[in-house]
XYZ file of C-alpha atoms in Angstrom:
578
model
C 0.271 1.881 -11.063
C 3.135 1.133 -12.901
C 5.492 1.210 -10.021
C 9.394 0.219 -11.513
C 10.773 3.722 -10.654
C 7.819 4.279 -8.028
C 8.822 1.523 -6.352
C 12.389 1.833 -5.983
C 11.919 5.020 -4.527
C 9.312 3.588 -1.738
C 11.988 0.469 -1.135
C 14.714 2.667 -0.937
C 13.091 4.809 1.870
C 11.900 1.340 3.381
C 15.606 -0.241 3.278
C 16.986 2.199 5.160
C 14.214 2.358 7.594
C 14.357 -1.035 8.054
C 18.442 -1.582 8.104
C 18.415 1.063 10.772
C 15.804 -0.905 12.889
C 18.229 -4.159 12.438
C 21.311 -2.543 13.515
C 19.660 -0.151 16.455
C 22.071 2.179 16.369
C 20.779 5.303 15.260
C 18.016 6.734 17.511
C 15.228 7.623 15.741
C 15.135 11.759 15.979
C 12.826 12.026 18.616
C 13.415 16.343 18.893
C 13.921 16.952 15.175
C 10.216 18.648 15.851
C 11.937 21.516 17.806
C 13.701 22.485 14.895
C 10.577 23.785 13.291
C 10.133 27.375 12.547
C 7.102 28.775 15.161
C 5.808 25.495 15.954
C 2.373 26.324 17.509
C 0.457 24.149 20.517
C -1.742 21.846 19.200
C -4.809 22.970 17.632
C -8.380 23.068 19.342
C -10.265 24.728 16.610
C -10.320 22.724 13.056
C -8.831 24.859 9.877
C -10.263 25.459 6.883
C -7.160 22.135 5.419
C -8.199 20.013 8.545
C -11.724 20.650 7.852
C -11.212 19.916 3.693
C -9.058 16.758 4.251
C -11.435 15.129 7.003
C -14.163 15.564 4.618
C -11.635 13.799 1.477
C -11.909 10.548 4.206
C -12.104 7.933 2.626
C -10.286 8.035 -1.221
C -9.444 6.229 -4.049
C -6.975 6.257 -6.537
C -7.166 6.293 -10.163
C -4.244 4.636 -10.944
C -2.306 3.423 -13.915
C -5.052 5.579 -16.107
C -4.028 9.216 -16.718
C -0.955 8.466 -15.021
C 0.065 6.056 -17.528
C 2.919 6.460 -20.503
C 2.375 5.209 -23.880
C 1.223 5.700 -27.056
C -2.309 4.021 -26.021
C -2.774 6.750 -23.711
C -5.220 6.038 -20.804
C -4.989 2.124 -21.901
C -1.111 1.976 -22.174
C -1.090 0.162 -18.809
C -3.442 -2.488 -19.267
C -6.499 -0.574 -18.094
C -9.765 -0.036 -19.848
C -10.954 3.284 -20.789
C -11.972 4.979 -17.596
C -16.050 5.378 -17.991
C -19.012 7.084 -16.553
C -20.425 4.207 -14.646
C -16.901 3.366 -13.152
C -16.949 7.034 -11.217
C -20.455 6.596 -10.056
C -19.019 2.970 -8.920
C -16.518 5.004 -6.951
C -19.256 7.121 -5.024
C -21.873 4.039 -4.489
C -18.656 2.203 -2.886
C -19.103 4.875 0.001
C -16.251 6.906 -0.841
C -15.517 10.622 -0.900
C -12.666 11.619 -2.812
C -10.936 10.920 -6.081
C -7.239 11.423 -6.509
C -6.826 11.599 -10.806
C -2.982 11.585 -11.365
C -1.852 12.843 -14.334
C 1.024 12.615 -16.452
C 2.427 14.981 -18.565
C 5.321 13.587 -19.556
C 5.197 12.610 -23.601
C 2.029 14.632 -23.933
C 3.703 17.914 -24.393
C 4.469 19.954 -26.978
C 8.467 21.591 -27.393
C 10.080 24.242 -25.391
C 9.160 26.753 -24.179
C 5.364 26.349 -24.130
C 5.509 22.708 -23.612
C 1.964 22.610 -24.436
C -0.110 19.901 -22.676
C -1.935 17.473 -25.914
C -5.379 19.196 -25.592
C -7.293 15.848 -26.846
C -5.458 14.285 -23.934
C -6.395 16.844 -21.245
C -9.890 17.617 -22.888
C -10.885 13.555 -21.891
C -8.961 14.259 -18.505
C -11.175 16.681 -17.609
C -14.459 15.236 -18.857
C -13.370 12.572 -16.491
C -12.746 15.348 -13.208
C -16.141 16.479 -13.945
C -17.387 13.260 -13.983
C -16.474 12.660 -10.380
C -17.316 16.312 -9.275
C -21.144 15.466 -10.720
C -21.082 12.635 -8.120
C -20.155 15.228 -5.296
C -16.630 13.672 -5.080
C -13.280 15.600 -4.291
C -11.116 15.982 -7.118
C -7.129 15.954 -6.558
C -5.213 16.858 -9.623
C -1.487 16.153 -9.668
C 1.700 15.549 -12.064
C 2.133 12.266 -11.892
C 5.349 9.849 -13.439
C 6.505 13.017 -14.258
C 8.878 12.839 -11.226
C 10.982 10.282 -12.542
C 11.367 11.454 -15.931
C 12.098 15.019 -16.807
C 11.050 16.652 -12.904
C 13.643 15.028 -11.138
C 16.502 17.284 -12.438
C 14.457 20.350 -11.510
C 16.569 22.916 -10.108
C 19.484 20.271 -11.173
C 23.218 22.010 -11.125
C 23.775 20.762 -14.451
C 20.155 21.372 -15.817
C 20.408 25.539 -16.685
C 16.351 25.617 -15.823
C 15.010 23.679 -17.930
C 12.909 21.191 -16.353
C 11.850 24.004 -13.961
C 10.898 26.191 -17.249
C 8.869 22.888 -18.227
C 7.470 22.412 -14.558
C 6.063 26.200 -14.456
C 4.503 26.048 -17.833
C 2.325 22.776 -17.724
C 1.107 24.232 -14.065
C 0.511 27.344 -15.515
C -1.717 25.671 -17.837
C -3.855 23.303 -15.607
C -4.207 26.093 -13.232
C -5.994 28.193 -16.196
C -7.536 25.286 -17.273
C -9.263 24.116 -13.978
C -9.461 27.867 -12.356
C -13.149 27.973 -12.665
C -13.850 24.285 -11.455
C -15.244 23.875 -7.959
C -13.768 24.352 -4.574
C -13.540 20.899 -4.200
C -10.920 20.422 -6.880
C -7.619 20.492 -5.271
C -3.933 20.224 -7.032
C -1.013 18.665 -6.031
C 2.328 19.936 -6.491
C 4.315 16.783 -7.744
C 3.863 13.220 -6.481
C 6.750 11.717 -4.738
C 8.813 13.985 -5.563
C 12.673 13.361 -5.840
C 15.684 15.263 -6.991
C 19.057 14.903 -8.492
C 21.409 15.825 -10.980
C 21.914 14.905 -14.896
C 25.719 13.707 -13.407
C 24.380 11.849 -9.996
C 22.411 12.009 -6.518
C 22.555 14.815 -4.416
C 21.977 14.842 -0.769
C 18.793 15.163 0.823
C 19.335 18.479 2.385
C 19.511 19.889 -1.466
C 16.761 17.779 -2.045
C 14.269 19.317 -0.040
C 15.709 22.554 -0.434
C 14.731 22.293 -3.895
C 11.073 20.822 -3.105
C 11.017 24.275 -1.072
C 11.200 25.958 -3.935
C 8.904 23.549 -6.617
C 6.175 23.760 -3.814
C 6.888 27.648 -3.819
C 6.962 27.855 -7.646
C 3.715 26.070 -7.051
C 1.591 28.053 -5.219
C 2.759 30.872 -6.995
C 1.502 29.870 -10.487
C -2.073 28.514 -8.643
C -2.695 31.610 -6.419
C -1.697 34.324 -9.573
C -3.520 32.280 -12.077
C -7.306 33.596 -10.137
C -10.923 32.716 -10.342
C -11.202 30.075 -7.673
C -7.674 29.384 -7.672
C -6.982 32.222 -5.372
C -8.531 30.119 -2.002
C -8.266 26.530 -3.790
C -6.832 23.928 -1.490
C -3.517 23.188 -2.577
C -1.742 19.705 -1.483
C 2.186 19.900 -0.685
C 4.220 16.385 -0.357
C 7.147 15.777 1.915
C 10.378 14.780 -0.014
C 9.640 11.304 -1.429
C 6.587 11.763 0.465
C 8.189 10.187 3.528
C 7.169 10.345 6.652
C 10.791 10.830 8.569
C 10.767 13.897 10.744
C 13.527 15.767 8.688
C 11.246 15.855 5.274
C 7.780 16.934 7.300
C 10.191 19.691 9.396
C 11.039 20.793 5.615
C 7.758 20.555 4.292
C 6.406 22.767 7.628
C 8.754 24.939 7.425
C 7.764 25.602 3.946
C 3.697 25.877 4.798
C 4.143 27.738 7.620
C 5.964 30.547 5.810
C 3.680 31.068 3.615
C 0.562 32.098 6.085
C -1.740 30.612 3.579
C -4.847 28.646 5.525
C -5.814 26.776 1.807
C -2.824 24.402 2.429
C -2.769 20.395 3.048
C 0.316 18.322 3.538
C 0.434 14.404 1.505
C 2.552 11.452 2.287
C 2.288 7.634 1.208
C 2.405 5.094 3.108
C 2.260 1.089 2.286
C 3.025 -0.283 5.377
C 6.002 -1.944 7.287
C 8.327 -2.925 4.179
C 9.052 -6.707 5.438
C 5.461 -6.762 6.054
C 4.574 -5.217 3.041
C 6.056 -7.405 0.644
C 6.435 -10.517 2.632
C 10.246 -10.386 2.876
C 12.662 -11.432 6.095
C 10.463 -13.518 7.792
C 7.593 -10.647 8.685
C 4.552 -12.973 7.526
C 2.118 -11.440 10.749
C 0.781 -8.044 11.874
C 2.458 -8.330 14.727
C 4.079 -5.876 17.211
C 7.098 -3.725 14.995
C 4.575 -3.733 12.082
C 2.023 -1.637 14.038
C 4.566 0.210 15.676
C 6.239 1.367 12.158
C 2.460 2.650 11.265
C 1.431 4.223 14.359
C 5.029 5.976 14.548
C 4.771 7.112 11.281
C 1.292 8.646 11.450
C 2.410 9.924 14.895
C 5.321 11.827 13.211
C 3.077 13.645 10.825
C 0.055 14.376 12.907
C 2.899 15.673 15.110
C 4.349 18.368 12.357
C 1.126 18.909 10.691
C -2.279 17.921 12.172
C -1.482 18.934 15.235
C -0.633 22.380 14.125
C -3.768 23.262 11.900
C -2.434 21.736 8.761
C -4.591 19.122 7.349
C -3.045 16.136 6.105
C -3.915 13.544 3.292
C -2.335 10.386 2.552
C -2.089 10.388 -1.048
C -1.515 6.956 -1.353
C -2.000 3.618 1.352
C -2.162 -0.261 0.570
C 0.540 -2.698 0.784
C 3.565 -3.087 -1.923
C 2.809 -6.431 -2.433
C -0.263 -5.539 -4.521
C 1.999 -4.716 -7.225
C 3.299 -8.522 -7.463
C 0.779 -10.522 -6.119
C -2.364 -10.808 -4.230
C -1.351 -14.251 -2.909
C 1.806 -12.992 -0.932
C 0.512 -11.969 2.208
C -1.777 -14.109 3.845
C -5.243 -12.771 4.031
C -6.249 -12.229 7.067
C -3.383 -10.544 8.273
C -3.806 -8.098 5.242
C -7.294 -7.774 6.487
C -6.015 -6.775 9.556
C -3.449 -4.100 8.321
C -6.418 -2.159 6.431
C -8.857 -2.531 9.566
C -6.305 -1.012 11.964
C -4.909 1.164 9.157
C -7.724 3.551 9.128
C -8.657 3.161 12.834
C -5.416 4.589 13.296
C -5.373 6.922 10.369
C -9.010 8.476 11.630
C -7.597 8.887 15.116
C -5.338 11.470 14.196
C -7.939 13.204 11.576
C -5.681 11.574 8.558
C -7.627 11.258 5.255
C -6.809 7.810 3.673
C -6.891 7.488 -0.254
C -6.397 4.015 -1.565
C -4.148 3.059 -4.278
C -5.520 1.098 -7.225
C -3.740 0.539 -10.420
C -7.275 -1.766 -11.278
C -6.141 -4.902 -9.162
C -8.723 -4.319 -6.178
C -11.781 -2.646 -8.152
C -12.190 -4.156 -10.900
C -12.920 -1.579 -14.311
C -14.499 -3.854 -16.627
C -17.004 -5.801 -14.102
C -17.146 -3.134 -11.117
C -17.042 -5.700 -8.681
C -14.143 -5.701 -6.266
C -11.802 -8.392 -6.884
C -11.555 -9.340 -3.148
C -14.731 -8.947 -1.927
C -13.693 -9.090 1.879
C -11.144 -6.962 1.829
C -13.546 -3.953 0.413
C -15.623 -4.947 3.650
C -13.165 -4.708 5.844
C -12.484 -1.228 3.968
C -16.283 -0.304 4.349
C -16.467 -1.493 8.584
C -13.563 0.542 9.414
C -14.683 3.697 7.536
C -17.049 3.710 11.189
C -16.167 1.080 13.036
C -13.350 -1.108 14.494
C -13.648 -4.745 13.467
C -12.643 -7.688 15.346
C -10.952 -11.131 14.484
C -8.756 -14.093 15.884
C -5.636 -14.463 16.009
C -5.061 -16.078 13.088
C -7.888 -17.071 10.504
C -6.393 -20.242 9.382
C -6.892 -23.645 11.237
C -4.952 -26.475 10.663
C -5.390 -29.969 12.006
C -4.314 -33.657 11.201
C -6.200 -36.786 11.460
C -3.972 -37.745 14.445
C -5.466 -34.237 16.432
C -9.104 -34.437 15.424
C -11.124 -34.717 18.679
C -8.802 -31.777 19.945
C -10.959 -28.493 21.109
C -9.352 -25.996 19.592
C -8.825 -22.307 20.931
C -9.136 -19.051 19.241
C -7.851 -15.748 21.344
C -9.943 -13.032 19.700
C -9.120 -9.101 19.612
C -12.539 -7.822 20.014
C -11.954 -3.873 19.793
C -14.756 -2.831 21.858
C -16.966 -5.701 20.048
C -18.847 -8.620 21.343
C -19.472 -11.860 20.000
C -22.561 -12.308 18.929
C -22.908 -15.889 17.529
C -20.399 -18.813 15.011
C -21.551 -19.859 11.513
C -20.930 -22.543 9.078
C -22.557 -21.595 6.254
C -26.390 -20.856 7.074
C -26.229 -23.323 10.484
C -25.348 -22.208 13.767
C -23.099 -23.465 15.797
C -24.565 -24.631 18.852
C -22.625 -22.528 22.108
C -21.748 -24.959 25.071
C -22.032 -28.014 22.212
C -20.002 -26.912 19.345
C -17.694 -24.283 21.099
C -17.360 -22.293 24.694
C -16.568 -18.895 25.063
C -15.114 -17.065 27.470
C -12.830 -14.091 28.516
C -12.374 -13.902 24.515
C -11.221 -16.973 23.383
C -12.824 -19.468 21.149
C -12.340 -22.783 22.126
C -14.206 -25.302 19.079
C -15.421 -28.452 20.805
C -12.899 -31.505 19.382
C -16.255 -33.451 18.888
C -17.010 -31.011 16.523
C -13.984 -30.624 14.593
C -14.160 -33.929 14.504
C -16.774 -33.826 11.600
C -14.883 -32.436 9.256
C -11.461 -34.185 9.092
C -11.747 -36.992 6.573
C -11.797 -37.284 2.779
C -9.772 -35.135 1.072
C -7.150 -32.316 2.472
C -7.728 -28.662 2.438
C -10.166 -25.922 3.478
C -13.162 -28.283 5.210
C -15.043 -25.582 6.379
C -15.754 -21.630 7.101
C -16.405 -20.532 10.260
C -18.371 -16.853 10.138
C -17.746 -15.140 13.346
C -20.032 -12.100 13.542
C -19.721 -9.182 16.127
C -21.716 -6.551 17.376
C -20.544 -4.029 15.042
C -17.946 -4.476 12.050
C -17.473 -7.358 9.845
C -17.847 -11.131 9.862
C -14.206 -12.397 10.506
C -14.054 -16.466 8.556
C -11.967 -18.780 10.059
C -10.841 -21.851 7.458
C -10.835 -24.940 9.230
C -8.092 -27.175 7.223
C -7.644 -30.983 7.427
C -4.002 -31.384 6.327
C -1.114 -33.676 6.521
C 2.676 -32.717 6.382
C 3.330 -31.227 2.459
C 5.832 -33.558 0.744
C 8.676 -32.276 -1.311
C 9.921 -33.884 -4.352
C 13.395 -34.068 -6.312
C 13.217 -31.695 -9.597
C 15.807 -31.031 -12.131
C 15.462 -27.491 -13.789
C 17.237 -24.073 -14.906
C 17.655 -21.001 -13.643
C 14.997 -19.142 -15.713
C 12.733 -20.610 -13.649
C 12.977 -23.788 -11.374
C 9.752 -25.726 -9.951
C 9.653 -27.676 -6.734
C 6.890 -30.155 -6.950
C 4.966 -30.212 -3.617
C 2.552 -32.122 -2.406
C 0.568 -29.346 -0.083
C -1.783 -31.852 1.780
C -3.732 -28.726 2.399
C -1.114 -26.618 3.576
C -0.340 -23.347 2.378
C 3.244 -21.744 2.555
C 4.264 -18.859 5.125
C 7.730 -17.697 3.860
C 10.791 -19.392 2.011
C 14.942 -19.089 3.452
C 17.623 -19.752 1.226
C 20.905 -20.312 3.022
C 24.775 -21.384 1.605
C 26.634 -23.951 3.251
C 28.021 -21.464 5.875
C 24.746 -20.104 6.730
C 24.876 -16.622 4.784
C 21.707 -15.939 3.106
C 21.633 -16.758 -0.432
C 19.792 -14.714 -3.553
C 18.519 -11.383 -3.418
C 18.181 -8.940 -0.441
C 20.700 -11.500 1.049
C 21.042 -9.362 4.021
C 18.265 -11.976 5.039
C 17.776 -15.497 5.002
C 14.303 -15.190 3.897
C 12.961 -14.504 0.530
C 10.747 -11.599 -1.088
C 7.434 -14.044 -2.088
C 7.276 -13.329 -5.824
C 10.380 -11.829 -6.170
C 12.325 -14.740 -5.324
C 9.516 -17.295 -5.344
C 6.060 -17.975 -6.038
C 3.305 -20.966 -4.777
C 0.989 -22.211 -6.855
C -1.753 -24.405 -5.385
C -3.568 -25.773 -8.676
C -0.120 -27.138 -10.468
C 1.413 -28.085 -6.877
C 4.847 -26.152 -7.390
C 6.908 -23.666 -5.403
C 8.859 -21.646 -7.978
C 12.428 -20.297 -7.552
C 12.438 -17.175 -9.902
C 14.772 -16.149 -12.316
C 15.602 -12.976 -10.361
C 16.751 -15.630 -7.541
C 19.120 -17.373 -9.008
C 20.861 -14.088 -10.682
C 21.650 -13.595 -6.992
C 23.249 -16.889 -6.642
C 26.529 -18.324 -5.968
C 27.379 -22.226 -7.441
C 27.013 -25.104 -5.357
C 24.798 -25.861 -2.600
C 21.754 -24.000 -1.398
C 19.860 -24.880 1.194
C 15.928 -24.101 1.421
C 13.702 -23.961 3.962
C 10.198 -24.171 3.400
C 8.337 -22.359 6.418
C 4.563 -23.577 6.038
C 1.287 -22.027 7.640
C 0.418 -25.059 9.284
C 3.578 -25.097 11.648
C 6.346 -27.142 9.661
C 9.519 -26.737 8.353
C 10.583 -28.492 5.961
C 14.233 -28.533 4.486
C 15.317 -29.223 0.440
C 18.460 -28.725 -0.880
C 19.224 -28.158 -4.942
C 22.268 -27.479 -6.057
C 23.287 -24.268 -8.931
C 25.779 -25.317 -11.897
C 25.423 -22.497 -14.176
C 21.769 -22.301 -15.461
C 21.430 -25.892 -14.371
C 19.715 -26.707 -11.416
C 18.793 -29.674 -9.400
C 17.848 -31.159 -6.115
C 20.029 -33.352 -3.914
C-alpha cells in the first residue's frame, strides 16, 4: 500500500495506545461491553458470518493495485499489472480469500452520477473473477477513498455531498457485482475516518456517522437484489480499531439491524513500538503479546462471541512499509507464528497485507522465503523456536557450551542440522528439559577466519517449521569519526559481525533528541538506517529536522550485547563527530 495518510491514521491510534500504557493512568475500559445494546451469551451454534469468515482463513491482500491513485492506474504505485498466473499463485500458496481494494477516487465521472471509469472497473472485475475461478473469496471495498473525498461524509460543513458521491459509486458496484457468487463479499469503507472541511470532530460524531455510512450501506446492497439480498456484507469499526468504544458502536449498529449476512473487520499490525522498531521494543516479549491477545480478546468479546463473524481486513507489521531489515527476523517470525495461533483461537480470519513487498508479482516467489513458512505452519500448526535465533561469540568465548531455552508449543525436538550433517546429540549438543546447550568443542570449529554468520543451525520439530539459529563469530563493532550534513549523515562502522538492535539519541541533559522524542530511542528507518555491505549507520534527514544545535549523544545498542557510545555534534546542516 501506499500508506502516508493510512499510516498516520494507524500511528495515531497506536500513539495514544501506547502513551496511555506509559503513563498508566487511564484503566483500560474493562465494562465498556455492558454498554452494548442486547448483548447475548456467547454463542454455541456457528452463524451463517462465523461460518463465512472461518472459511475466508487465511487471506491476502491485493494491495497498492486497484487501490492505487494515478494516472497509470493499477501501475501508479510501482506494481506490475496484476495477471492471471499471479491469482492462481495466490490459491497454490494455500490461501482462501482475496481482499481486492478498490479506489474510486479520480476514476469518477461529475456530480451527481459520479460514474465509476468503466475501462477501469471492467479490468477490476476481470480480475474478481479471476480469483472466484480459483474458488477464492472475493472482498470488494472503497479503498483510499477514505482519506480523500469520504472523510467529510456527513461533514457539518459538507451539505451532502460526499455522502451523495458515497451512495452513488455503491449503488453502482452493487448492480455491477449483484449477480456474482455468494462468495463475493463488500466492504463498506476501509478505515474509515471522519471530520469536517473546517477541522476534527470528536469520536463520538465519528462513529455516529460510520452508523449511518454502514446503514447507507446495507441499504444500497440489500435494495439493489439478485444475490445481493443474502450477500455477506463486511462492517469496520471506526478507524478499524480495536478499542472497546468503536466495536460497542459497530455492535450496536449490527445488532440493530437483525441481518445474519453480516461480518465485522478491523486491522491490526501489531504492538506499535514493536511494530516499527521504535522505544527500545526490539523483542516479542511480554506487553507485545499482551497488546495482541487483548486486542483480539476485545473483539471476539463484542463480536465472535455473539454470532458475528469477524475478519481482520488487514495484519502484518508497519515496518513493512519502510524496511524489511528493521525488525530482526526471528522475532518477526515469531509475531506471525503466534499471530494466527492466536487469531484461529478465537475463530478470527487473518488476511495479510501486501503492497508487493512479501509476494513478489513479477517472479511469484516470496521475497522472504521463511517467513511464508512460518505463514504456511501456523495455518495448522504451532511452531516452535529459541529464544533468540542469533548467536554471537568472540574468539576469547569459543570452547563455551552454549544454551538455547526453546518454546516448544506442544512440539518435540526431533534432531540439529548444519546444512545436510547432523549434529551428533551427547557430542555436539545435550538436551534437556528444553534447552539447547551446543557443546563449546563444537562451537569451537567455527570461530576463526573472518567475522559474521559461520554457520546455520536447522532445528526441526515434530510438527511446524525448521527454526535456524546463526551462529556468529564477532568482535566488538568499531565506530569511526565522520564529518557530514544533515540531509543525510553516515557513521562508518566496523560491524565485526555484529548487527544493530536499536539506536538512542540523547542531549546533554538526558532528554531524548529527534523525532518521537518522547523516547530516547529511535524509529529504525525513520531516524536511521544500517547498512551491512557499505559499513554505515545512517542518521536520516527526518532526524536531524527534529534536532536542537550542539551536542547529541548516541548510543548504539548492538545484537550481540554492546553498547557503544558516539557523540556528533549539529551546527546548522553541518554535522560532525567529537
Amino acid at each position: 500500500m501506499k500508506k502516508t495518510k493510512k499510516l498516520l491514521m494507524l500511528l495515531t491510534a497506536c500513539v495514544l495506545t501506547f502513551s496511555t500504557c506509559l503513563a498508566k493512568t487511564e484503566p483500560t475500559k474493562a465494562n465498556a461491553a455492558t454498554k452494548v445494546k442486547n448483548i447475548k451469551a456467547a454463542v454455541t451454534t456457528k452463524t451463517n458470518s462465523q461460518t463465512y469468515a472461518e472459511s475466508m482463513q487465511p487471506g491476502w491482500n491485493l494491495g497498492n493495485s486497484f487501490d492505487s491513485v494515478g494516472s497509470t492506474g493499477e501501475t501508479s504505485w510501482g506494481n506490475p499489472v496484476v495477471t492471471q498466473q499471479l491469482i492462481q499463485t495466490i490459491k497454490s500458496q494455500g490461501f482462501k480469500s482475496i481482499r481486492i481494494p478498490f479506489t474510486a477516487y479520480g476514476r469518477v465521472g461529475a456530480a451527481p452520477n459520479y460514474t465509476i471509469d468503466s475501462t477501469y472497473l471492467t479490468r477490476y472485475a476481470q480480475v474478481v473473477q479471476w480469483a472466484l475461478d480459483q474458488g477464492l473469496y472475493v472482498m470488494i471495498n472503497i479503498h483510499h477513498d477514505s482519506w480523500e473525498w469520504a472523510e467529510y461524509i456527513n461533514a457539518d460543513d459538507d451539505n451532502g455531498v460526499s455522502m451523495t458521491e458515497y451512495k452513488a459509486i455503491w449503488t453502482q458496484l452493487a448492480n455491477y457485482f449483484k449477480s456474482y457468487s455468494s462468495k463475493v463479499c463488500f466492504e463498506s469503507l476501509n478505515e474509515p475516518y471522519f471530520k469536517n472541511h473546517s477541522g476534527d470532530v470528536s469520536t463520538d460524531i465519528q462513529m455516529q456517522r460510520l452508523s449511518a455510512v454502514n446503514t447507507q450501506f446495507r441499504t444500497i446492497v440489500r435494495n439493489s437484489g439478485g444475490n445481493n439480498t443474502s450477500r455477506m456484507l463486511v462492517l469496520p469499526t471506526l478507524n478499524t480499531n480495536n478499542s472497546d468504544d468503536r466495536c460497542t458502536s459497530l455492535y450496536n449498529t449490527i445488532s440493530g439491524f437483525n441481518d445474519p449476512y453480516i461480518m465485522a473487520t478491523f486491522h491490526y499490525y501489531g504492538y506499535w513500538p514493536f511494530s516499527v522498531n521504535i522505544a527500545g521494543t526490539t523483542t516479542f516479549d511480554s506487553t507485545t503479546i499482551s497488546d495482541l491477545t487483548s486486542s483480539f480478546d476485545r473483539v471476539y468479546n463484542h463480536f465472535t462471541a455473539n454470532g458475528i463473524g469477524v475478519v481482520t481486513g488487514e495484519y502484518g507489521l508497519l515496518a513493512f512499509d519502510s524496511s524489511s531489515s528493521a525488525i530482526e527476523h526471528g522475532e518477526l517470525l515469531k509475531y506471525f507464528d503466534y499471530i494466527n495461533y492466536y487469531a484461529k483461537s478465537k475463530g478470527i480470519a487473518l488476511m495479510l497485507w501486501d503492497n508487493g513487498n512479501l509476494l513478489n508479482r513479477t517472479s511469484y516467489t516470496w521475497n522472504d522465503q521463511a517467513l511464508y513458512n512460518t505463514l504456511k505452519a501456523s495455518w495448522t500448526s504451532r511452531n516452535s523456536y529459541s529464544t533468540s535465533d542469533m548467536l554471537f561469540v568472540k574468539y576469547a568465548d569459543r570452547t563455551k557450551d552454549i544454551s538455547m531455552n526453546l518454546t516448544l508449543n506442544g512440539n518435540t525436538l526431533s534432531s540439529i542440522y548444519n546444512g545436510s550433517t547432523k549434529l551428533v546429540l551427547g557430542t555436539d549438543y545435550t538436551y534437556s528439559n528444553g534447552i539447547v546447550t551446543l557443546k563449546g568443542s563444537y562451537v569451537n570449529k567455527f570461530i576463526s577466519g573472518s567475522y559474521g554468520t559461520k554457520a546455520t543451525l536447522t532445528m526441526k520439530f515434530s510438527a511446524g517449521v525448521d527454526w535456524n539459529v546463526f551462529l556468529n563469530y564477532y568482535t566488538t563493532p568499531v565506530l569511526s569519526s565522520a564529518t557530514g550534513t544533515t540531509s543525510g549523515f553516515n557513521i562508518p562502522v566496523a560491524f565485526n559481525g555484529s548487527k544493530l538492535s536499536t539506536l538512542e539519541a540523547v542531549y546533554s541533559d538526558g532528554s531524548g533528541a529527534g523525532p518521537q522524542n518522547w523516547t530516547t530511542y529511535k524509529q529504525y528507518s525513520d531516524a536511521y538506517t544500517a547498512n551491512y555491505s557499505t559499513n554505515v549507520v545512517t542518521l536520516t534527514s527526518n532526524f536531524f529536522s527534529a534536532c536542537n544545535d550542539g551536542v547529541i549523544t548516541l548510543k548504539l545498542h548492538f545484537q550481540s550485547g554492546e553498547i557503544i557510545q558516539y557523540n556528533i555534534t549539529k551546527s546548522g546542516t553541518s554535522v560532525k563527530s567529537n
